[in-house]
Amino acid sequence: MQLSKEDVLAHANSVCKNTLMETLNIEMVDYGENFLVARMPVNSRVYQPDGVLHGGATAALAESVGSFASHMFMDIENMFVRGLEITANHLKSVSEGHVYAKATFLHKGRTTQLLDIRITDDHDNLVSICRLSTISLPKNK
């Protein structure tokens, strides 16, 4: 039985309870065959001291959505996913609203994955460009 998009997103968000994703109010909002989108509010919880989105919060959003995308598209019964490396280039400041992270696979291998993550604001302005590599490792049984 194939789950609906709503069911998949509801499950994705339910497993984020009591994690960094819940602390930062990161919510998975869309997905397709080769991508996953998450949203995070921009407010004082994720500000730098001067009142704009902190680059570390942006990187946490990117790693969260990218790792979760790898997790969703792998054999999670037998494998687990970990981030290997993340890079982030911050291009624009944001002080209110939401930011959206769209993780798209550049490489979806059995062992390693490479994702391009574009962070945009409510007006679809590009805020950051991130790259994340992940690794899928076998679970010990």
PDB file of C-alpha atoms in Angstrom, residues 4-93:
ATOM      1  CA  SER A   4      -0.362   9.558   0.626  1.00  0.00           C
ATOM      2  CA  LYS A   5       1.913  12.591   0.629  1.00  0.00           C
ATOM      3  CA  GLU A   6       0.053  13.874   3.697  1.00  0.00           C
ATOM      4  CA  ASP A   7       0.622  10.589   5.570  1.00  0.00           C
ATOM      5  CA  VAL A   8       4.334  10.548   4.715  1.00  0.00           C
ATOM      6  CA  LEU A   9       4.801  14.171   5.838  1.00  0.00           C
ATOM      7  CA  ALA A  10       2.785  13.576   9.028  1.00  0.00           C
ATOM      8  CA  HIS A  11       5.001  10.598   9.866  1.00  0.00           C
ATOM      9  CA  ALA A  12       8.170  12.568   9.065  1.00  0.00           C
ATOM     10  CA  ASN A  13       7.105  15.368  11.387  1.00  0.00           C
ATOM     11  CA  SER A  14       6.022  12.989  14.148  1.00  0.00           C
ATOM     12  CA  VAL A  15       9.479  11.397  14.410  1.00  0.00           C
ATOM     13  CA  CYS A  16      11.021  14.855  14.891  1.00  0.00           C
ATOM     14  CA  LYS A  17       9.519  15.181  18.370  1.00  0.00           C
ATOM     15  CA  ASN A  18      12.085  15.858  21.127  1.00  0.00           C
ATOM     16  CA  THR A  19      14.844  16.631  18.621  1.00  0.00           C
ATOM     17  CA  LEU A  20      16.650  19.695  17.298  1.00  0.00           C
ATOM     18  CA  MET A  21      14.041  19.870  14.539  1.00  0.00           C
ATOM     19  CA  GLU A  22      11.313  20.402  17.138  1.00  0.00           C
ATOM     20  CA  THR A  23      13.454  22.941  19.036  1.00  0.00           C
ATOM     21  CA  LEU A  24      13.912  25.010  15.855  1.00  0.00           C
ATOM     22  CA  ASN A  25      10.299  24.396  14.718  1.00  0.00           C
ATOM     23  CA  ILE A  26      11.483  22.729  11.501  1.00  0.00           C
ATOM     24  CA  GLU A  27       8.590  21.121   9.651  1.00  0.00           C
ATOM     25  CA  MET A  28       8.692  18.882   6.573  1.00  0.00           C
ATOM     26  CA  VAL A  29       6.172  20.401   4.144  1.00  0.00           C
ATOM     27  CA  ASP A  30       6.598  18.747   0.716  1.00  0.00           C
ATOM     28  CA  TYR A  31       8.349  15.907  -1.019  1.00  0.00           C
ATOM     29  CA  GLY A  32       8.583  14.204  -4.364  1.00  0.00           C
ATOM     30  CA  GLU A  33      10.538  11.469  -6.094  1.00  0.00           C
ATOM     31  CA  ASN A  34      13.876  13.267  -5.764  1.00  0.00           C
ATOM     32  CA  PHE A  35      13.391  16.065  -3.208  1.00  0.00           C
ATOM     33  CA  LEU A  36      12.217  17.042   0.268  1.00  0.00           C
ATOM     34  CA  VAL A  37      11.214  20.529   1.482  1.00  0.00           C
ATOM     35  CA  ALA A  38      11.285  21.775   5.071  1.00  0.00           C
ATOM     36  CA  ARG A  39      10.229  25.108   6.580  1.00  0.00           C
ATOM     37  CA  MET A  40      11.587  26.964   9.604  1.00  0.00           C
ATOM     38  CA  PRO A  41      10.252  30.185  11.153  1.00  0.00           C
ATOM     39  CA  VAL A  42      12.647  33.115  11.419  1.00  0.00           C
ATOM     40  CA  ASN A  43      12.274  34.703  14.847  1.00  0.00           C
ATOM     41  CA  SER A  44      14.308  35.469  17.946  1.00  0.00           C
ATOM     42  CA  ARG A  45      14.930  31.734  18.555  1.00  0.00           C
ATOM     43  CA  VAL A  46      17.176  31.589  15.462  1.00  0.00           C
ATOM     44  CA  TYR A  47      18.578  35.144  15.398  1.00  0.00           C
ATOM     45  CA  GLN A  48      22.126  36.375  15.581  1.00  0.00           C
ATOM     46  CA  PRO A  49      22.524  39.168  18.168  1.00  0.00           C
ATOM     47  CA  ASP A  50      21.744  41.783  15.470  1.00  0.00           C
ATOM     48  CA  GLY A  51      18.311  40.323  14.704  1.00  0.00           C
ATOM     49  CA  VAL A  52      18.851  38.315  11.499  1.00  0.00           C
ATOM     50  CA  LEU A  53      18.821  34.586  10.813  1.00  0.00           C
ATOM     51  CA  HIS A  54      21.888  32.856  12.265  1.00  0.00           C
ATOM     52  CA  GLY A  55      24.004  30.922   9.752  1.00  0.00           C
ATOM     53  CA  GLY A  56      24.238  28.022  12.191  1.00  0.00           C
ATOM     54  CA  ALA A  57      20.445  27.734  12.285  1.00  0.00           C
ATOM     55  CA  THR A  58      20.440  27.778   8.482  1.00  0.00           C
ATOM     56  CA  ALA A  59      23.038  24.993   8.431  1.00  0.00           C
ATOM     57  CA  ALA A  60      20.981  23.018  10.973  1.00  0.00           C
ATOM     58  CA  LEU A  61      17.922  23.379   8.721  1.00  0.00           C
ATOM     59  CA  ALA A  62      19.936  22.247   5.686  1.00  0.00           C
ATOM     60  CA  GLU A  63      21.451  19.240   7.444  1.00  0.00           C
ATOM     61  CA  SER A  64      18.084  18.275   8.901  1.00  0.00           C
ATOM     62  CA  VAL A  65      16.245  18.293   5.582  1.00  0.00           C
ATOM     63  CA  GLY A  66      19.138  16.696   3.672  1.00  0.00           C
ATOM     64  CA  SER A  67      19.711  13.901   6.179  1.00  0.00           C
ATOM     65  CA  PHE A  68      15.995  13.287   6.411  1.00  0.00           C
ATOM     66  CA  ALA A  69      15.752  13.090   2.603  1.00  0.00           C
ATOM     67  CA  SER A  70      18.484  10.437   2.563  1.00  0.00           C
ATOM     68  CA  HIS A  71      16.676   8.630   5.371  1.00  0.00           C
ATOM     69  CA  MET A  72      13.337   8.691   3.504  1.00  0.00           C
ATOM     70  CA  PHE A  73      14.768   7.289   0.285  1.00  0.00           C
ATOM     71  CA  MET A  74      16.926   4.526   1.816  1.00  0.00           C
ATOM     72  CA  ASP A  75      16.177   1.084   3.236  1.00  0.00           C
ATOM     73  CA  ILE A  76      15.616   2.240   6.813  1.00  0.00           C
ATOM     74  CA  GLU A  77      14.869  -1.270   8.034  1.00  0.00           C
ATOM     75  CA  ASN A  78      18.486  -2.272   7.474  1.00  0.00           C
ATOM     76  CA  MET A  79      20.373   1.023   7.194  1.00  0.00           C
ATOM     77  CA  PHE A  80      20.857   4.289   9.089  1.00  0.00           C
ATOM     78  CA  VAL A  81      22.011   7.634   7.696  1.00  0.00           C
ATOM     79  CA  ARG A  82      24.610  10.059   9.034  1.00  0.00           C
ATOM     80  CA  GLY A  83      25.880  13.359   7.682  1.00  0.00           C
ATOM     81  CA  LEU A  84      29.494  13.387   6.496  1.00  0.00           C
ATOM     82  CA  GLU A  85      30.089  16.978   5.448  1.00  0.00           C
ATOM     83  CA  ILE A  86      28.094  20.154   4.990  1.00  0.00           C
ATOM     84  CA  THR A  87      28.999  23.435   3.325  1.00  0.00           C
ATOM     85  CA  ALA A  88      26.915  26.587   3.335  1.00  0.00           C
ATOM     86  CA  ASN A  89      27.182  29.827   1.409  1.00  0.00           C
ATOM     87  CA  HIS A  90      24.957  32.521   2.903  1.00  0.00           C
ATOM     88  CA  LEU A  91      23.792  35.059   0.323  1.00  0.00           C
ATOM     89  CA  LYS A  92      21.004  37.116   1.888  1.00  0.00           C
ATOM     90  CA  SER A  93      19.843  38.120   5.380  1.00  0.00           C
TER      91      SER A  93
END
